[in-house]
PDB file of C-alpha atoms in Angstrom:
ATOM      1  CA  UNK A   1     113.763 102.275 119.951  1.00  0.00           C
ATOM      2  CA  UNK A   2     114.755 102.698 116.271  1.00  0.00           C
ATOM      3  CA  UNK A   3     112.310  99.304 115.338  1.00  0.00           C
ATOM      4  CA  UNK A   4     109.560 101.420 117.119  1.00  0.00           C
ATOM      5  CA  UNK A   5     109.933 104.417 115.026  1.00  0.00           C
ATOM      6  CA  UNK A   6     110.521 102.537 111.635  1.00  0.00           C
ATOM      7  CA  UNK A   7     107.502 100.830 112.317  1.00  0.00           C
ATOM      8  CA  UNK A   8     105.357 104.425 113.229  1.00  0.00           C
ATOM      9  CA  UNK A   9     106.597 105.447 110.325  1.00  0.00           C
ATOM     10  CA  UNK A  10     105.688 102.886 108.053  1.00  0.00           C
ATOM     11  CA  UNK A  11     102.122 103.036 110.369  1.00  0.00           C
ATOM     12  CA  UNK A  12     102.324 106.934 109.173  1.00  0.00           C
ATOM     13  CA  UNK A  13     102.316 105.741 105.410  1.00  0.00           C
ATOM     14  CA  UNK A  14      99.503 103.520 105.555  1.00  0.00           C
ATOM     15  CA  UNK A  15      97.142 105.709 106.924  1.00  0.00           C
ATOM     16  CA  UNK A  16      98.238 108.606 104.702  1.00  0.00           C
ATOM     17  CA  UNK A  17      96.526 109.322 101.086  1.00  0.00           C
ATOM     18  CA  UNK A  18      98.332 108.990  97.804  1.00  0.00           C
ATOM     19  CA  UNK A  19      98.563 112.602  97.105  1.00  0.00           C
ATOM     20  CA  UNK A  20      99.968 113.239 100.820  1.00  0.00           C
ATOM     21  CA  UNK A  21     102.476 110.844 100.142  1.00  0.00           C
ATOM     22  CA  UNK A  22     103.268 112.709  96.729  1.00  0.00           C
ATOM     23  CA  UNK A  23     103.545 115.522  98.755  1.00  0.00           C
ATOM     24  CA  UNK A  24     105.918 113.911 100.857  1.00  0.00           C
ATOM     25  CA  UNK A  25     108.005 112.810  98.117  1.00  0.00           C
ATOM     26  CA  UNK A  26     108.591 116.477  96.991  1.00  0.00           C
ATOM     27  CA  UNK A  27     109.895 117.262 100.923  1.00  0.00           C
ATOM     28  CA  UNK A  28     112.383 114.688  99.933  1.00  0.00           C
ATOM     29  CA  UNK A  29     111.161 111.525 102.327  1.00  0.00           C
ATOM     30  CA  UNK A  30     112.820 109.267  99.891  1.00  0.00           C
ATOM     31  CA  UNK A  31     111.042 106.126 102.236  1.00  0.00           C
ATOM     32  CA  UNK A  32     107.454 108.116 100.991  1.00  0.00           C
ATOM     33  CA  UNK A  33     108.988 107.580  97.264  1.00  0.00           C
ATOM     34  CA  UNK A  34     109.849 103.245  97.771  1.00  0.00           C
ATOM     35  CA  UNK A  35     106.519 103.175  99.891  1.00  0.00           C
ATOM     36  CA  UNK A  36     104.451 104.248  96.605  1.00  0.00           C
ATOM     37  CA  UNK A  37     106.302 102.159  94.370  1.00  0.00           C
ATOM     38  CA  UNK A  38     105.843  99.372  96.044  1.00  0.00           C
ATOM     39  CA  UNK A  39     102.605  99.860  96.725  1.00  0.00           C
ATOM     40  CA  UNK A  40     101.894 100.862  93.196  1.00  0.00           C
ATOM     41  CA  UNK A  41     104.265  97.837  91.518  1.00  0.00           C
ATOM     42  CA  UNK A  42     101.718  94.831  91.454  1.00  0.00           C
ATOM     43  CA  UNK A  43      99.095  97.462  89.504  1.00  0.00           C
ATOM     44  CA  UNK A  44     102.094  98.055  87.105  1.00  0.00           C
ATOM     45  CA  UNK A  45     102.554  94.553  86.638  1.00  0.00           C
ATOM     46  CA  UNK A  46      98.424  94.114  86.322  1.00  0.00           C
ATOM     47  CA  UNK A  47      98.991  96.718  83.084  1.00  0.00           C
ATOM     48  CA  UNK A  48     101.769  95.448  81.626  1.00  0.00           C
ATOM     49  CA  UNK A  49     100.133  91.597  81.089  1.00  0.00           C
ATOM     50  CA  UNK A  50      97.435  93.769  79.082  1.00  0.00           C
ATOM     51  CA  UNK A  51     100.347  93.999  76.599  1.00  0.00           C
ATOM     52  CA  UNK A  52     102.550  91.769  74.297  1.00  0.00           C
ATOM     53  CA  UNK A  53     105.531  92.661  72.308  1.00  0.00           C
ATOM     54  CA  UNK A  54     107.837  90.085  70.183  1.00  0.00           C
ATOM     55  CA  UNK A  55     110.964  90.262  70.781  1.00  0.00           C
ATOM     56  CA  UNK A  56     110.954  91.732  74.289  1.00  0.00           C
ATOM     57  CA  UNK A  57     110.940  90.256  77.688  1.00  0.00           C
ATOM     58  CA  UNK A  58     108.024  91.148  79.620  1.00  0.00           C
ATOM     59  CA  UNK A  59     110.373  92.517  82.070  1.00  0.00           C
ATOM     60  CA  UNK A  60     111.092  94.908  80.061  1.00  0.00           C
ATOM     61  CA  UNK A  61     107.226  96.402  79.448  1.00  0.00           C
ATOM     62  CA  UNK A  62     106.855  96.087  82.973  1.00  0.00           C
ATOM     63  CA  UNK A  63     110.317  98.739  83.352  1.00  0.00           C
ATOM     64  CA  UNK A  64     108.564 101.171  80.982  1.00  0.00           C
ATOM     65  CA  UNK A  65     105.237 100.727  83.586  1.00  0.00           C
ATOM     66  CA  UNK A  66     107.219 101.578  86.842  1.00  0.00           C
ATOM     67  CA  UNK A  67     108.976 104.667  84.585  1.00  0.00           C
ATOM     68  CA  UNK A  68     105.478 105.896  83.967  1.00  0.00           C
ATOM     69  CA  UNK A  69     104.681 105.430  87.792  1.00  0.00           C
ATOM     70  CA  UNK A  70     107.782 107.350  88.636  1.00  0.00           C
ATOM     71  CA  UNK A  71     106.637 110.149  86.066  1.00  0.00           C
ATOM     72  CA  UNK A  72     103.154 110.087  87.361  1.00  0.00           C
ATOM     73  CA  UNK A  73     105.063 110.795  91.090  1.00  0.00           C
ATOM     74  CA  UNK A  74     107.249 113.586  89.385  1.00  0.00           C
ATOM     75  CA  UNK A  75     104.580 115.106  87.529  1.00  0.00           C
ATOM     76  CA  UNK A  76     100.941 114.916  89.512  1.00  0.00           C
ATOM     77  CA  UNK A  77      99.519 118.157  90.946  1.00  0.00           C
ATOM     78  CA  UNK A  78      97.145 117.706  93.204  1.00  0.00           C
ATOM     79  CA  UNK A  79      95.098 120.864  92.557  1.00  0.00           C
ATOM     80  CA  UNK A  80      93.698 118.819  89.430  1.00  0.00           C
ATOM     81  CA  UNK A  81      90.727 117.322  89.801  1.00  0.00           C
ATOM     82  CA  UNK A  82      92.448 113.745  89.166  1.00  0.00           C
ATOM     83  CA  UNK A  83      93.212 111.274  92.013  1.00  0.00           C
ATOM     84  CA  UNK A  84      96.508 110.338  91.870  1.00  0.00           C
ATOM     85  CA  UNK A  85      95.703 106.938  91.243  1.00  0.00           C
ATOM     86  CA  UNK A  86      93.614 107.919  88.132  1.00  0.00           C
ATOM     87  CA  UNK A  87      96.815 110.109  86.783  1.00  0.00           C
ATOM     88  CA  UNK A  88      99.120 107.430  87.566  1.00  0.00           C
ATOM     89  CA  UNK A  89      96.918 104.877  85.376  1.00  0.00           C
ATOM     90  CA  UNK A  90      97.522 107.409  82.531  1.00  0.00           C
ATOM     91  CA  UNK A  91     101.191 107.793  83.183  1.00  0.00           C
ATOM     92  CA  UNK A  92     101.919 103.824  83.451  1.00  0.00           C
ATOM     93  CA  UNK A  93      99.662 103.396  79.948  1.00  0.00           C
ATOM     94  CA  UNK A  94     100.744 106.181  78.381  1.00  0.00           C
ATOM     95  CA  UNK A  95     104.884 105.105  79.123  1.00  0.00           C
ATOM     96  CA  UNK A  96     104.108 101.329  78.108  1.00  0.00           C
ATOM     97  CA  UNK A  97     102.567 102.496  74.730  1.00  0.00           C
ATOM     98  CA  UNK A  98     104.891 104.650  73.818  1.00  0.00           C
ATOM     99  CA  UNK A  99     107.853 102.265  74.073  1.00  0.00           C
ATOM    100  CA  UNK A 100     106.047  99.756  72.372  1.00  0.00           C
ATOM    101  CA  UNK A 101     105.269 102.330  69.377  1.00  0.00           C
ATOM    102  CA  UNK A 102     108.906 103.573  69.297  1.00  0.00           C
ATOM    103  CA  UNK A 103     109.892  99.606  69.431  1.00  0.00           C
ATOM    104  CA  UNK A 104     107.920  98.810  66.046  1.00  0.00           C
ATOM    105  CA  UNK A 105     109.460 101.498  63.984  1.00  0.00           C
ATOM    106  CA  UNK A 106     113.092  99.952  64.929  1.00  0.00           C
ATOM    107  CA  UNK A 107     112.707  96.713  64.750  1.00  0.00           C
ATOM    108  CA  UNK A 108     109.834  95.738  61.596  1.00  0.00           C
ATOM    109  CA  UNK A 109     108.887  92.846  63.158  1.00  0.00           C
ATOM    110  CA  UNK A 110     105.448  91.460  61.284  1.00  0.00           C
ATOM    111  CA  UNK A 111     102.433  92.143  64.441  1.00  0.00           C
ATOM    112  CA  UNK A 112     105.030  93.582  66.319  1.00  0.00           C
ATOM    113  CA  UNK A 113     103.050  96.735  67.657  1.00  0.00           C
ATOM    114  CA  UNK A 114      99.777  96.656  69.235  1.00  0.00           C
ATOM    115  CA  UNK A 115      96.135  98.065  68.705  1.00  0.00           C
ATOM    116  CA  UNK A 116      93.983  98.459  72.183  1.00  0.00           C
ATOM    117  CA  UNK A 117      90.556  96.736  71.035  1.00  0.00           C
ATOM    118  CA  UNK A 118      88.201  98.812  73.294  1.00  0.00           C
ATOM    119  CA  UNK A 119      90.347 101.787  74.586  1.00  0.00           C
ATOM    120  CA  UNK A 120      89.472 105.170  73.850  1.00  0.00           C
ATOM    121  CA  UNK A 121      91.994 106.879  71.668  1.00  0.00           C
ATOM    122  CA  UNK A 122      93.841 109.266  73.229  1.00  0.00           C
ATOM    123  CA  UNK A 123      91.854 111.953  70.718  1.00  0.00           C
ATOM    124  CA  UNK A 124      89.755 114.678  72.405  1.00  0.00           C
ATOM    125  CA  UNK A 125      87.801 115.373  69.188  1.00  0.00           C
ATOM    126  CA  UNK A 126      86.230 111.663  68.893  1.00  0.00           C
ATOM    127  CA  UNK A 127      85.228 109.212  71.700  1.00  0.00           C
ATOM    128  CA  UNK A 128      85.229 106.319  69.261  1.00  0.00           C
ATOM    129  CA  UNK A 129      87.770 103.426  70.059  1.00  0.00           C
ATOM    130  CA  UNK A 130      90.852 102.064  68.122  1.00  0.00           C
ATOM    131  CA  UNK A 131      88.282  99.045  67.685  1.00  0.00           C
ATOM    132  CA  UNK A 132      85.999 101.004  65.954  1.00  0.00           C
ATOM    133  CA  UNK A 133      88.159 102.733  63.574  1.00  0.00           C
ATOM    134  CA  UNK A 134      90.810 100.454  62.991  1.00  0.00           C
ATOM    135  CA  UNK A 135      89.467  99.312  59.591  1.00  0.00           C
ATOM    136  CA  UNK A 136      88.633 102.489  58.239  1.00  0.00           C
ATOM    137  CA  UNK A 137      91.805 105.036  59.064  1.00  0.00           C
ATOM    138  CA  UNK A 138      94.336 102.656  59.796  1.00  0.00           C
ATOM    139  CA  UNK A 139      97.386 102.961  62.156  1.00  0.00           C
ATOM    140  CA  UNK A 140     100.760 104.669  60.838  1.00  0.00           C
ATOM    141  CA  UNK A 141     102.577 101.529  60.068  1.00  0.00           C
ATOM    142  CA  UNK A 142     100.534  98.429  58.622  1.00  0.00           C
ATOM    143  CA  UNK A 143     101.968  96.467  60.138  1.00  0.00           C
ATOM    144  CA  UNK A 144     101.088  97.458  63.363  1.00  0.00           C
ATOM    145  CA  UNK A 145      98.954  95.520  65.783  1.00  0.00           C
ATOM    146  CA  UNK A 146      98.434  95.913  69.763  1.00  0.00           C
ATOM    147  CA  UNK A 147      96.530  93.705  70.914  1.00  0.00           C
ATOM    148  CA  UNK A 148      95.192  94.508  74.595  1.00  0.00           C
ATOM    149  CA  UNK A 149      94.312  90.925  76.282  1.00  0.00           C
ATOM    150  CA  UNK A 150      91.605  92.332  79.106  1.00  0.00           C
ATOM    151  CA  UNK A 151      89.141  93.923  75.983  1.00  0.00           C
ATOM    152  CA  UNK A 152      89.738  91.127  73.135  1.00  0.00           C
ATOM    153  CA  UNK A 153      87.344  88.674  75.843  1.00  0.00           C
ATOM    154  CA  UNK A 154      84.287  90.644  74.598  1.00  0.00           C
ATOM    155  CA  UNK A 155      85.531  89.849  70.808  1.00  0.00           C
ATOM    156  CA  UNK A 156      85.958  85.874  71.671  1.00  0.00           C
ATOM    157  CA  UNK A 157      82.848  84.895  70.511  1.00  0.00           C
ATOM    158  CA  UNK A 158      83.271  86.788  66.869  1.00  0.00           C
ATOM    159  CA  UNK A 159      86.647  85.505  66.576  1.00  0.00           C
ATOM    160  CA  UNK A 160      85.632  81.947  66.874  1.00  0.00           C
ATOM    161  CA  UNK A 161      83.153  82.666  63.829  1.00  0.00           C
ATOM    162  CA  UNK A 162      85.713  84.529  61.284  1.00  0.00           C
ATOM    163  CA  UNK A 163      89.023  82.395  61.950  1.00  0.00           C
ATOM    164  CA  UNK A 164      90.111  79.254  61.657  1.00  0.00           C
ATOM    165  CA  UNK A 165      90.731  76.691  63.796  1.00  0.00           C
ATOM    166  CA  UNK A 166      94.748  77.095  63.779  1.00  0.00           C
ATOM    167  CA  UNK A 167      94.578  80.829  63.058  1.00  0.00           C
ATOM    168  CA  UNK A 168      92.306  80.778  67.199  1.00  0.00           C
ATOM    169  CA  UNK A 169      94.641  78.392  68.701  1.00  0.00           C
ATOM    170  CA  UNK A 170      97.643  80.981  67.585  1.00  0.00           C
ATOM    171  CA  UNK A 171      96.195  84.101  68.727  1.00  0.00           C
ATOM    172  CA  UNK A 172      94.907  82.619  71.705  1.00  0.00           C
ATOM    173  CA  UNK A 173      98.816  81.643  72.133  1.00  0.00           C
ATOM    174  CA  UNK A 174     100.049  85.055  71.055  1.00  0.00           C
ATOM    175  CA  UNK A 175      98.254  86.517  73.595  1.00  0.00           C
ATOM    176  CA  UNK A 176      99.385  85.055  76.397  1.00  0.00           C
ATOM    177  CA  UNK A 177     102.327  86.132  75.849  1.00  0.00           C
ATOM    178  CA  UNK A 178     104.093  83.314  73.897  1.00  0.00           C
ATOM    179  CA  UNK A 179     106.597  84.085  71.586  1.00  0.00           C
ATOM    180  CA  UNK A 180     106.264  82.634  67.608  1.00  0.00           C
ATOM    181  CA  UNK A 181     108.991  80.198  68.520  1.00  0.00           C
ATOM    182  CA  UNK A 182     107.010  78.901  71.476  1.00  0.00           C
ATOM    183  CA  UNK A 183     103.663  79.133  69.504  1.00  0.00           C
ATOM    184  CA  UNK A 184     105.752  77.164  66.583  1.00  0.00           C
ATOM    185  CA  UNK A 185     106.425  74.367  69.222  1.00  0.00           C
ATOM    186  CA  UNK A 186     103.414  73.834  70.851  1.00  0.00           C
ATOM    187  CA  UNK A 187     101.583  73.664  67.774  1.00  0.00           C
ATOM    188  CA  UNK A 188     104.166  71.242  65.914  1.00  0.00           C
ATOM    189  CA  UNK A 189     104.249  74.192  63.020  1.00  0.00           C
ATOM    190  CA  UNK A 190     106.784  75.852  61.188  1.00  0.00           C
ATOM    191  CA  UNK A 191     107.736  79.922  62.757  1.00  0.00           C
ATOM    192  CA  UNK A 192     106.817  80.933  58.939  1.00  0.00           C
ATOM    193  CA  UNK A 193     103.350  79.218  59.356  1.00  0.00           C
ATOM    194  CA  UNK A 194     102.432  81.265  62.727  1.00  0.00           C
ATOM    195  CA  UNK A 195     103.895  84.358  61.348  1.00  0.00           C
ATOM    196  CA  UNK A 196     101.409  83.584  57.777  1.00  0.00           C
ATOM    197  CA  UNK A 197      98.470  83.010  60.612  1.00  0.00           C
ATOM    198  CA  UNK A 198      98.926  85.522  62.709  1.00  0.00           C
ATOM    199  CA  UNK A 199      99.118  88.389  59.142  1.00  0.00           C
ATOM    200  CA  UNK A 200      95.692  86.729  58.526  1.00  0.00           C
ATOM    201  CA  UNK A 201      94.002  86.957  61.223  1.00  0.00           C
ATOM    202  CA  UNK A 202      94.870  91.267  61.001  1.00  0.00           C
ATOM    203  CA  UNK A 203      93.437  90.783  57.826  1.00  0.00           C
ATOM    204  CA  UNK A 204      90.220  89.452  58.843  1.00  0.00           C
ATOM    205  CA  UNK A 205      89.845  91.801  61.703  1.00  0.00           C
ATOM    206  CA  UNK A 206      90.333  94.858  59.649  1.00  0.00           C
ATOM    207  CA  UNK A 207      87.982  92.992  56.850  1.00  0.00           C
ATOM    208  CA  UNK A 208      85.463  92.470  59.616  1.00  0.00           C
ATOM    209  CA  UNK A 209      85.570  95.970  61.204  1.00  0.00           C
ATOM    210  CA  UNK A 210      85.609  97.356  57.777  1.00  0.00           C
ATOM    211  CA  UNK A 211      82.289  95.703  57.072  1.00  0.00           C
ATOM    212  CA  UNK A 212      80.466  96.368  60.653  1.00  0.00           C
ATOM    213  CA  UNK A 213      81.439 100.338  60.108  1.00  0.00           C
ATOM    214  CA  UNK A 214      79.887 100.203  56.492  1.00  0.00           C
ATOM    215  CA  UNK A 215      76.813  98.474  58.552  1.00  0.00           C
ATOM    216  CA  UNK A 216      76.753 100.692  60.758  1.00  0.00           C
ATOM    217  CA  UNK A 217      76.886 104.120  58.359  1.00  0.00           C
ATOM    218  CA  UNK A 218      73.195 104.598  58.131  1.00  0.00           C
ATOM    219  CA  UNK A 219      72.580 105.264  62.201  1.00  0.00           C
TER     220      UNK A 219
END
């Protein structure tokens, strides 16, 4: 008899909304809490792959995801206008950014921060996109650089023009998630030399968003 109920439950959670199983989660149904998560983990995982750090495992991004999902679960009100699906995409990208800013100011690590090529900023005043501004105000640290894989694709073709053949091949590397000593092994290269090609390719994004915002001043 107790299979039959755990399975009418677990029948109960399928065919119950997000924000009823929020709700349920605040009553305490601690089986409403691991039912979310799980069914929330493989869309953690989905965002964290957008992102690449040096020097972490991607483990560990994918951690800071599920504590944004477990935020998004504390947090969420469902008198907002907001699924819970939409706040919870918020919570895990907000979580995974953070730890990955507060991660470049300890460690200095040369690229070792990201900038999201086609996200809007999180800046209520301007719907313009780190992309678009990069060149012209900078991020805090220059040495900062996230690169989000999903929205480089649309930059492929520009890339191909402004880098070199090696300087590609590493970024291509770099984001998927190889590390320089992996990138330095595949290519038969010298850490120092993916390091000096990875700097130069920052440089000749900012250089080329620099000159396509001074293009595009007149409009």
């Amino acid at each position: 008899m107790s299979v039959d109920l755990k399975v009418l439950s677990s029948s109960s959670y399928d065919r119950s909304s997000d924000e009823q199983l929020v709700d349920a989660v605040r009553e305490g149904d601690s089986e409403a809490l691991e039912y979310l998560i799980n069914k929330y983990r493989n869309f953690v995982r989905a965002k964290a792959r957008s992102y690449f750090l040096i020097g972490a495992d991607r483990e560990d991004i994918v951690q800071e995801g599920m504590i944004g999902l477990y935020k998004a679960i504390r947090d969420f009100k469902g008198d907002k206008l907001a699924s819970f699906k939409a706040f919870a995409e918020l919570c895990i990208t907000r979580q995974i950014i953070t730890a990955i800013k507060t991660a470049t100011r300890q460690k200095h690590i040369p690229l070792n921060s990201y900038v999201s090529l086609d996200k809007p900023i999180y800046d209520e005043d301007s719907d313009r996109t780190l992309l678009d501004v990069i060149g012209g105000s900078r991020v805090s640290d220059p040495e900062e650089l996230i690169i989000n894989q999903e929205e480089f694709v649309g930059l492929e073709d520009k890339m191909s023009e402004i880098l070199s053949d090696l300087e590609r091949k590493v970024l291509m590397l770099y984001l998927d998630g190889r590390s320089y000593q992996e990138i330095a092994v595949d290519l038969d290269r010298h850490v120092k030399s993916i390091d000096n090609a990875l700097q130069r390719v920052k440089r000749k994004l900012e250089r080329y968003l620099e000159l396509r915002d001074g293009g595009d001043s007149g409009c």
